mmCIF file of C-alpha atoms in Angstrom:
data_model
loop_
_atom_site.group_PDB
_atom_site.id
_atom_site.type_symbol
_atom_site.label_atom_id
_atom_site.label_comp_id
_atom_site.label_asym_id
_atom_site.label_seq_id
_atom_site.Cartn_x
_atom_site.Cartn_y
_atom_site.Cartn_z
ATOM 1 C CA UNK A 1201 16.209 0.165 -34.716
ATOM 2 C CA UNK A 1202 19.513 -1.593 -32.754
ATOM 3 C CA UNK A 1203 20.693 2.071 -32.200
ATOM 4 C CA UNK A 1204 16.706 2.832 -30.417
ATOM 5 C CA UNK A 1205 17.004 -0.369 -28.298
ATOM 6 C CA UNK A 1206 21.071 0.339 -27.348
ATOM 7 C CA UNK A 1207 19.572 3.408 -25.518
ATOM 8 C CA UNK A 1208 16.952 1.773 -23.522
ATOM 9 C CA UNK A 1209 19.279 -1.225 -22.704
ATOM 10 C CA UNK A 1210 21.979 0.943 -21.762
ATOM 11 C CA UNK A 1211 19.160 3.163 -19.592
ATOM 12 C CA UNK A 1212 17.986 0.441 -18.161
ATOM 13 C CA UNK A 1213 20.777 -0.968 -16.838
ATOM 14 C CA UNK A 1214 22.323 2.449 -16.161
ATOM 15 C CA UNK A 1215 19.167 2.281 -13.445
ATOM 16 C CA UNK A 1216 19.754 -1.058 -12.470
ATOM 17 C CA UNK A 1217 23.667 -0.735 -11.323
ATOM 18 C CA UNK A 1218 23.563 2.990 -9.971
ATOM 19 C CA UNK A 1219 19.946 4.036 -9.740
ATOM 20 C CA UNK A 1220 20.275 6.747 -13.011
ATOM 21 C CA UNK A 1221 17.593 8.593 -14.038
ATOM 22 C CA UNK A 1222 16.461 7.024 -17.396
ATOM 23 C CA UNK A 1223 16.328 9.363 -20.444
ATOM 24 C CA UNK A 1224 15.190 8.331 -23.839
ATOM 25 C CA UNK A 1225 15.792 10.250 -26.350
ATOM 26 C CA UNK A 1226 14.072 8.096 -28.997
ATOM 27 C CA UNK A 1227 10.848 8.252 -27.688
ATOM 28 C CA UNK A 1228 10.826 4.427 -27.642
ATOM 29 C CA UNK A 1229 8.417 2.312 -24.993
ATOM 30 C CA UNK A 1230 10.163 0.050 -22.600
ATOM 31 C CA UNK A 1231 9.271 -3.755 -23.276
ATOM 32 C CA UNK A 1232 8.404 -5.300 -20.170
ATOM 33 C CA UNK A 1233 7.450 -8.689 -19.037
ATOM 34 C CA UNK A 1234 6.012 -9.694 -16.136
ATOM 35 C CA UNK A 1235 5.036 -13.279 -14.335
ATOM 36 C CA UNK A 1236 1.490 -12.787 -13.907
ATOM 37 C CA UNK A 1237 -1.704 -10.510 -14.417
ATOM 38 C CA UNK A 1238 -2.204 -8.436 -11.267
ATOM 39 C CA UNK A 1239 2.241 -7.097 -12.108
ATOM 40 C CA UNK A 1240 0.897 -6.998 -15.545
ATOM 41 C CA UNK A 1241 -2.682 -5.047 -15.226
ATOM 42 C CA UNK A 1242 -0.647 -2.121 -13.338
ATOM 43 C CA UNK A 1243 1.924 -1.820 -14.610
ATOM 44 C CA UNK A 1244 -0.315 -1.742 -18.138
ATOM 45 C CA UNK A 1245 -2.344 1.437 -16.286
ATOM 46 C CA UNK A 1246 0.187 3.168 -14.688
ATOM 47 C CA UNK A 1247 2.664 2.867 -17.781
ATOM 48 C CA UNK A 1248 0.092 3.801 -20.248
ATOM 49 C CA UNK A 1249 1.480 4.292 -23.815
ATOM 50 C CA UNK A 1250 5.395 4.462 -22.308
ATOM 51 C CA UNK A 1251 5.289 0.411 -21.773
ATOM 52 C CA UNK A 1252 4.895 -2.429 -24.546
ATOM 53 C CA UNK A 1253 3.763 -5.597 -21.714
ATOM 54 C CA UNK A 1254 3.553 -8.985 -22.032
ATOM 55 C CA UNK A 1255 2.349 -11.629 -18.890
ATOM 56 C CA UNK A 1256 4.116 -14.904 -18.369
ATOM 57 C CA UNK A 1257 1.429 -16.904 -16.642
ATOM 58 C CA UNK A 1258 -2.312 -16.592 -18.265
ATOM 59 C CA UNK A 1259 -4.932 -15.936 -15.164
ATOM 60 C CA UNK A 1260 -6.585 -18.983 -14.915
ATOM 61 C CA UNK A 1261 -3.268 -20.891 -13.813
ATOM 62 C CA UNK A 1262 -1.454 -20.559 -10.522
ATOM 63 C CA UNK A 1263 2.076 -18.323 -10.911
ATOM 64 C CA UNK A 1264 3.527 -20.276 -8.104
ATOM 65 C CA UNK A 1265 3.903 -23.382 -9.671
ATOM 66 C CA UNK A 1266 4.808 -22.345 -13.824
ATOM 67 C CA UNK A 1267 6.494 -24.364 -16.274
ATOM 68 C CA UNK A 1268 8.887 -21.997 -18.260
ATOM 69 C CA UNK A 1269 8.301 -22.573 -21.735
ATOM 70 C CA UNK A 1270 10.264 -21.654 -24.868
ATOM 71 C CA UNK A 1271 7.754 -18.639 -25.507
ATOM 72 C CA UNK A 1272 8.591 -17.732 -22.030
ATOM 73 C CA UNK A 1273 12.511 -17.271 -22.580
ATOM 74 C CA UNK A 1274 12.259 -15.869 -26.043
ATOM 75 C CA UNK A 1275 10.041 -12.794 -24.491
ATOM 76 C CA UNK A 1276 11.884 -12.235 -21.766
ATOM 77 C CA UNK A 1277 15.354 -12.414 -24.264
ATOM 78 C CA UNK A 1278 13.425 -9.235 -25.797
ATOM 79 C CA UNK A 1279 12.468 -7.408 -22.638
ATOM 80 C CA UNK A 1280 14.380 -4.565 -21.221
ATOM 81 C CA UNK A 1281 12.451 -5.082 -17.868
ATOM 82 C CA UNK A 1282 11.234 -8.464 -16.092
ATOM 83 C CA UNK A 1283 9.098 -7.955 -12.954
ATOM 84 C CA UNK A 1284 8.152 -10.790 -10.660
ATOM 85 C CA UNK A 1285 6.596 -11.336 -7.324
ATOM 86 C CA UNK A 1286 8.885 -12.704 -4.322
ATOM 87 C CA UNK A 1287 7.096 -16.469 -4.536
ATOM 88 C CA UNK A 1288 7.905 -16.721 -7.720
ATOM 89 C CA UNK A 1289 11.130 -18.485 -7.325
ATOM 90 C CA UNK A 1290 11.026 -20.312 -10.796
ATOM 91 C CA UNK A 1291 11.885 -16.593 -12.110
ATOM 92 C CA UNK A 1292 15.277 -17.519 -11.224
ATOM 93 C CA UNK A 1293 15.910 -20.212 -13.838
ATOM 94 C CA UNK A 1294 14.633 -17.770 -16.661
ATOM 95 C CA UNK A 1295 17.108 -15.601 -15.715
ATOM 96 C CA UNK A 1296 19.567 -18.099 -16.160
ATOM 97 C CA UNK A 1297 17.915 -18.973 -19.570
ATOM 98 C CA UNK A 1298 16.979 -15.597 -21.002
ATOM 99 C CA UNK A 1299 20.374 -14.069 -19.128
ATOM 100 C CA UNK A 1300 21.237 -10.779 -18.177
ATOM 101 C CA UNK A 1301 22.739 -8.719 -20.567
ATOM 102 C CA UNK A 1302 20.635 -5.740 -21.641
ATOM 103 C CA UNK A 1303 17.905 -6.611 -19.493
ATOM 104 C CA UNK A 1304 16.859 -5.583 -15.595
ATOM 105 C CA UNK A 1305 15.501 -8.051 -13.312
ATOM 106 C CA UNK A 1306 13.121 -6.968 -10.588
ATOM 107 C CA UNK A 1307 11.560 -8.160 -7.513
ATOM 108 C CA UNK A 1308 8.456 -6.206 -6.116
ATOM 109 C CA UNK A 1309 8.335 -6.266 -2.812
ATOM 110 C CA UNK A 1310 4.899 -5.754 -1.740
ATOM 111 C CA UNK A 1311 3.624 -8.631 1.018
ATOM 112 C CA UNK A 1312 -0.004 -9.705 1.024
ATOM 113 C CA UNK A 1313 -2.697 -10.650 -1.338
ATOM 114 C CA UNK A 1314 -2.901 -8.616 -4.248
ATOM 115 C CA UNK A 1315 -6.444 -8.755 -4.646
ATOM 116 C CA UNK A 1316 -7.283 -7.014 -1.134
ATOM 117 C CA UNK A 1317 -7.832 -3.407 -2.498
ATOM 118 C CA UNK A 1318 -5.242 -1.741 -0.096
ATOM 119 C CA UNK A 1319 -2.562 -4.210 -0.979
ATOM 120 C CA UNK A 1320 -3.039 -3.477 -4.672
ATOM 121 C CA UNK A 1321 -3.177 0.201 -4.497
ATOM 122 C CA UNK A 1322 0.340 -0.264 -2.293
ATOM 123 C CA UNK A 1323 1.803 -2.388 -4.938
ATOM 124 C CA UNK A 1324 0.476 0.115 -7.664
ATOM 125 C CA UNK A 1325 2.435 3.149 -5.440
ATOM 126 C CA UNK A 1326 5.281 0.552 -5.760
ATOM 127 C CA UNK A 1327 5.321 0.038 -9.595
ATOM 128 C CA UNK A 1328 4.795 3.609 -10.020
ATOM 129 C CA UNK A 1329 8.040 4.666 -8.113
ATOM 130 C CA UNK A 1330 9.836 1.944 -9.969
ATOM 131 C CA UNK A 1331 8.887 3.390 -13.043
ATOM 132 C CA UNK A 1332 9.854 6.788 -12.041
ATOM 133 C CA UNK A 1333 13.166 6.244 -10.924
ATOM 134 C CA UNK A 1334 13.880 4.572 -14.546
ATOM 135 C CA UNK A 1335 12.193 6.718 -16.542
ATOM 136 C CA UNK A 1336 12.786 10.196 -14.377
ATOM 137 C CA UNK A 1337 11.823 12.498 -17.530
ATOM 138 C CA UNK A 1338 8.224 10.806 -17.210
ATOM 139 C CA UNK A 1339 7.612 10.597 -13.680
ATOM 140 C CA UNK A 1340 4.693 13.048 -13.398
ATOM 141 C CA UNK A 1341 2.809 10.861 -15.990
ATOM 142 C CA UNK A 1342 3.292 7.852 -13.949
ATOM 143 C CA UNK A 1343 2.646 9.457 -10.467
ATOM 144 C CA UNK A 1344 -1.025 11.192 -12.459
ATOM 145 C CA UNK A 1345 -2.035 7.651 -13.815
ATOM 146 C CA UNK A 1346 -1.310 6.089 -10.400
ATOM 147 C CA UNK A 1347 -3.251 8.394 -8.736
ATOM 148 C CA UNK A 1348 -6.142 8.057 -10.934
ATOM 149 C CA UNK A 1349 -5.791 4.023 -11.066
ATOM 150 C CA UNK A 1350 -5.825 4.377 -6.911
ATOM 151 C CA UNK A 1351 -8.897 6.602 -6.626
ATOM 152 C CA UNK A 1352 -10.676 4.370 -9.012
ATOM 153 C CA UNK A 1353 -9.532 1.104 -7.151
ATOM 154 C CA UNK A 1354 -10.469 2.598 -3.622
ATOM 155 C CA UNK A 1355 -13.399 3.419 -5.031
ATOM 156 C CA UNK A 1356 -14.456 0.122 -6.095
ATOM 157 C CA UNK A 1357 -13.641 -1.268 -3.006
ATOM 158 C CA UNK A 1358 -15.726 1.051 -1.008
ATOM 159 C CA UNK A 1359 -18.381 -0.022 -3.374
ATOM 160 C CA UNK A 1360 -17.290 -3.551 -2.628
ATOM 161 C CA UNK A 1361 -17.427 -3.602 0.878
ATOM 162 C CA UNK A 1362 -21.107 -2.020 0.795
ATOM 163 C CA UNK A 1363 -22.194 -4.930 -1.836
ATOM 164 C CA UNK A 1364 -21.100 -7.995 0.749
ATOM 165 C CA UNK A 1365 -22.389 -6.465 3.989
ATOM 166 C CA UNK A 1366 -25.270 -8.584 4.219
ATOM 167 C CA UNK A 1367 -22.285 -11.401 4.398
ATOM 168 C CA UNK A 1368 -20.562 -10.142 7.266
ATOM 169 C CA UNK A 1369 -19.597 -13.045 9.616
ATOM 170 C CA UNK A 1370 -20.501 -15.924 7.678
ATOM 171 C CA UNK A 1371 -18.480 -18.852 8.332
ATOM 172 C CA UNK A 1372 -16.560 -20.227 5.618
ATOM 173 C CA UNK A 1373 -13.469 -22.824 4.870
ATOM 174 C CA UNK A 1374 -11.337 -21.963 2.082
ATOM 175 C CA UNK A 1375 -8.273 -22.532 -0.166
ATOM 176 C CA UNK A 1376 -5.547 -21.032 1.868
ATOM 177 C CA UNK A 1377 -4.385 -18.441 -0.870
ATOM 178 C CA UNK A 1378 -7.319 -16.766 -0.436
ATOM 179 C CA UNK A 1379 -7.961 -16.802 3.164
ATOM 180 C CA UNK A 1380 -6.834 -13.362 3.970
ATOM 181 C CA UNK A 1381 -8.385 -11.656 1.064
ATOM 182 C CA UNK A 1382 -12.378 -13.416 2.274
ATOM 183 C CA UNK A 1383 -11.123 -12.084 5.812
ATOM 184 C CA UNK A 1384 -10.380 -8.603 4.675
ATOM 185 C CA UNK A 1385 -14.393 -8.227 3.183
ATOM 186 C CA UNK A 1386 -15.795 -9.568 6.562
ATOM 187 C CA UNK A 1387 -16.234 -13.727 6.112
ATOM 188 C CA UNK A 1388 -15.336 -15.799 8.741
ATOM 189 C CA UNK A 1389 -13.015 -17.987 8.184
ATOM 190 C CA UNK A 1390 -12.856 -21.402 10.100
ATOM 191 C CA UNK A 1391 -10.267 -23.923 8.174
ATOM 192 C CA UNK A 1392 -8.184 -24.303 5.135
ATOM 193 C CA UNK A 1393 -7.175 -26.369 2.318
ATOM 194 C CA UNK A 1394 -4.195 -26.038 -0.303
ATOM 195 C CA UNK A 1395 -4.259 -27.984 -3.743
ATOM 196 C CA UNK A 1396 -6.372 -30.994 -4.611
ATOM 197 C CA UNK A 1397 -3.419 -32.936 -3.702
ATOM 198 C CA UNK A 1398 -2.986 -31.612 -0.392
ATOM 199 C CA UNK A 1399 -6.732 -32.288 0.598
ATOM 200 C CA UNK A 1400 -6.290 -36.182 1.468
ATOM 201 C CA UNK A 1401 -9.023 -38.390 2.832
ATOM 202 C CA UNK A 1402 -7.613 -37.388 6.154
ATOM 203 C CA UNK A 1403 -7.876 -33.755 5.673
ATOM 204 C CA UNK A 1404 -11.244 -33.863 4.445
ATOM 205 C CA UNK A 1405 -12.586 -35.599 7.171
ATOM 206 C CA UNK A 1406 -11.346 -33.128 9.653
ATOM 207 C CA UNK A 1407 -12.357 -30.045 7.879
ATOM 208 C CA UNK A 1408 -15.809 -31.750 7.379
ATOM 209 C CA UNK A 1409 -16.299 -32.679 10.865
ATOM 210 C CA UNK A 1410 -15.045 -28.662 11.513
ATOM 211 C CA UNK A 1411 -17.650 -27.806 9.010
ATOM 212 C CA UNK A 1412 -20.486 -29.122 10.989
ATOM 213 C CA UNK A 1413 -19.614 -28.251 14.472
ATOM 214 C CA UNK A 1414 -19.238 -24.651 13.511
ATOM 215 C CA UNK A 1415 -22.324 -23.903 10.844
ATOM 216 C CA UNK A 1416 -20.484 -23.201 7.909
ATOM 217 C CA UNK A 1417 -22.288 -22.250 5.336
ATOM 218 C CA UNK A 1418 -19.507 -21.565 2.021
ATOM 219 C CA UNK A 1419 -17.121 -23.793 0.924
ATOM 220 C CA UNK A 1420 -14.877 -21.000 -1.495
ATOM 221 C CA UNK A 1421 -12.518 -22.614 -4.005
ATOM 222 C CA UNK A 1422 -9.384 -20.226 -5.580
ATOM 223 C CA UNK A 1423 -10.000 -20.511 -9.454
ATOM 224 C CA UNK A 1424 -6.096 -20.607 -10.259
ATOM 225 C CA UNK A 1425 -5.752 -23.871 -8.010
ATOM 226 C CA UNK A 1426 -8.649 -25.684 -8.990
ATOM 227 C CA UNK A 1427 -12.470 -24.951 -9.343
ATOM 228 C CA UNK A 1428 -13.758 -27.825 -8.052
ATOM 229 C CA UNK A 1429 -11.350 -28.989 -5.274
ATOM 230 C CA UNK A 1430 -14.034 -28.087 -2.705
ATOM 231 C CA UNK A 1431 -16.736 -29.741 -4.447
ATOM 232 C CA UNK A 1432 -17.478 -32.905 -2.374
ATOM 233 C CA UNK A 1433 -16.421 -30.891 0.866
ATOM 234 C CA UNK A 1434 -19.154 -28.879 0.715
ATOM 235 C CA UNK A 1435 -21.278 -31.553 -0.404
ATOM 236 C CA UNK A 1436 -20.607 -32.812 3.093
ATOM 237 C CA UNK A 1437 -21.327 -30.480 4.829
ATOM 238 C CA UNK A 1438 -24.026 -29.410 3.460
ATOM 239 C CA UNK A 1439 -22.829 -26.188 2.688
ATOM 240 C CA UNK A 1440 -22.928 -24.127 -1.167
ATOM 241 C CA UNK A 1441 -19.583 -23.732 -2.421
ATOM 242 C CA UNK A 1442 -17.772 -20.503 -4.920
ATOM 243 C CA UNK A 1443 -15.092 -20.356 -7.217
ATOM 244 C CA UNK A 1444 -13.198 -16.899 -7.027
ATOM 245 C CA UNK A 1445 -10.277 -15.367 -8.479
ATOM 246 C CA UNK A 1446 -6.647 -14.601 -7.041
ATOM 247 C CA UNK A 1447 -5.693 -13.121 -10.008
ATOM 248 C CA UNK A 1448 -6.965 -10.191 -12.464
ATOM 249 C CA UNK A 1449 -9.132 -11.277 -15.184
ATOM 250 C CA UNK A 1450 -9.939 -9.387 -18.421
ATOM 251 C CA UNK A 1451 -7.324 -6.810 -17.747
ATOM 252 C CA UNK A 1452 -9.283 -5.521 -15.125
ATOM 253 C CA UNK A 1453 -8.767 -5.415 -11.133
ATOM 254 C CA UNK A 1454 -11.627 -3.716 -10.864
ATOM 255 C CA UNK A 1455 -14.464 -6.118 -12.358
ATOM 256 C CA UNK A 1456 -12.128 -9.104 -10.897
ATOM 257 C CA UNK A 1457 -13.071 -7.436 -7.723
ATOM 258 C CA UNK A 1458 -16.647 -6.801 -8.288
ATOM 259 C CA UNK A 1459 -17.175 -10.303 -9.848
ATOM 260 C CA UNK A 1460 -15.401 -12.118 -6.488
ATOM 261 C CA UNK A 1461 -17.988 -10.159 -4.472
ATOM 262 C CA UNK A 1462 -20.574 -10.945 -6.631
ATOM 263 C CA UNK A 1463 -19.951 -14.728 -6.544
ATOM 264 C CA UNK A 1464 -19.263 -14.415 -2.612
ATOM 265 C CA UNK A 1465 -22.788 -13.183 -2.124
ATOM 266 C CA UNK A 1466 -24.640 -15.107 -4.362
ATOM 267 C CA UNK A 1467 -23.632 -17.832 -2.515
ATOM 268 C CA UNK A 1468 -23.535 -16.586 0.975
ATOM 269 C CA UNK A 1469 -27.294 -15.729 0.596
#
């Protein structure tokens, strides 16, 4: 067993320092970890049975602001490969936790909301190349189960956009994480709000006076910063309110996708 993990380690970091092909001679998986579920749920399809991969931060919570926790370090201390997303600056003190021996550190680089259907499939074509270059002798598998994952994502999202046409234009104030992403399938959006803490009496006034003047009709709350944060805004204005997600659910993009829509016109109608 130590002589089948000295191979990967030594691959891996091989990659890491001069951008090696990776070989593998045992036929072993590489163990990755990643911060959150939308690194996790691709790298999961794309890697198929070459990765073993384990997610920091459950779904329901918001990546940006973790607590590292012992469970946290003792995974990572095991992993060959740690992914993470550039906001994720906490990342940073794991390293200096789990350290670096044996282990690669990566930052993917893809900007935007993962959750917009063509910034996922770029930050599956991402992944996929990453995987390539460290594990060369399996490329074509990872290049066939990205295209596959992308043709399947695209074609949800076509599907998508169809499903919340009746919504087009309807004016809506949001949590600002998932401003772009409502923009993207054709809502309207008129003002913004961060955390619960960040939406004081002042704030709430203004984006309820906002509200009013301009007919909106959704208040939309991101699930991974709090459900219910635009609860007595919408109240206010009279408006219905939805809870989506920013992050995969269930281990699926896709029905994370088709359940945001599904929310978002529900409650546009």
């Amino acid at each position: 067993m130590k002589k089948t993990i000295s191979f990967l380690v030594l691959a891996l970091f091989a990659a890491q320092l001069h951008a090696a092909p990776y070989s593998d001679p045992n036929k072993t998986k590489m163990i990755i970890t990643v911060t959150n579920t939308n690194i996790g749920e691709i790298v999961r399809e794309i890697g198929g049975d070459k990765v073993n991969v384990a997610i920091m931060v459950q779904p329901v919570a918001c990546p940006g602001m973790s607590e590292i926790s012992p469970d946290m370090i003792t995974r990572v201390e095991k992993s060959n490969l740690i992914l993470s997303n550039k906001w994720e600056k906490w990342i940073r003190r794991v390293r200096l936790e789990a350290g670096d021996i044996g282990k690669v550190y990566k930052t993917l680089q893809t900007d935007g909301n993962w959750m917009i259907p063509t910034v996922h499939i770029r930050a599956a074509e991402e992944i996929m190349s990453m995987l390539s270059g460290l594990d060369a002798e399996n490329a074509a598998y990872y290049e066939k189960r990205y295209n596959d994952y992308a043709y399947g994502a695209d074609y949800a999202a076509q599907r998508a956009l169809k499903d919340i046409a009746p919504a087009s234009g309807v004016k809506v104030i949001c949590n600002d994480k998932i401003r772009d992403f409502l923009e993207a399938f054709g809502f309207e959006v008129v003002g913004t709000y961060g955390s619960e803490q960040d939406l004081t009496a002042k704030r709430l006034a203004y984006l309820v006076s906002e509200g009013k003047k301009k007919k909106v009709k959704l208040v939309v709350d991101n699930l991974q910063m709090g459900a219910g944060t635009g609860n007595e805004l919408a109240a206010n204005i009279g408006a219905k309110q939805a809870v989506i997600s920013n992050f995969i659910l269930g281990k699926s993009y896709v029905n994370t996708l088709k359940d945001n829509v599904s929310r978002l016109l529900k409650a546009a109608q």
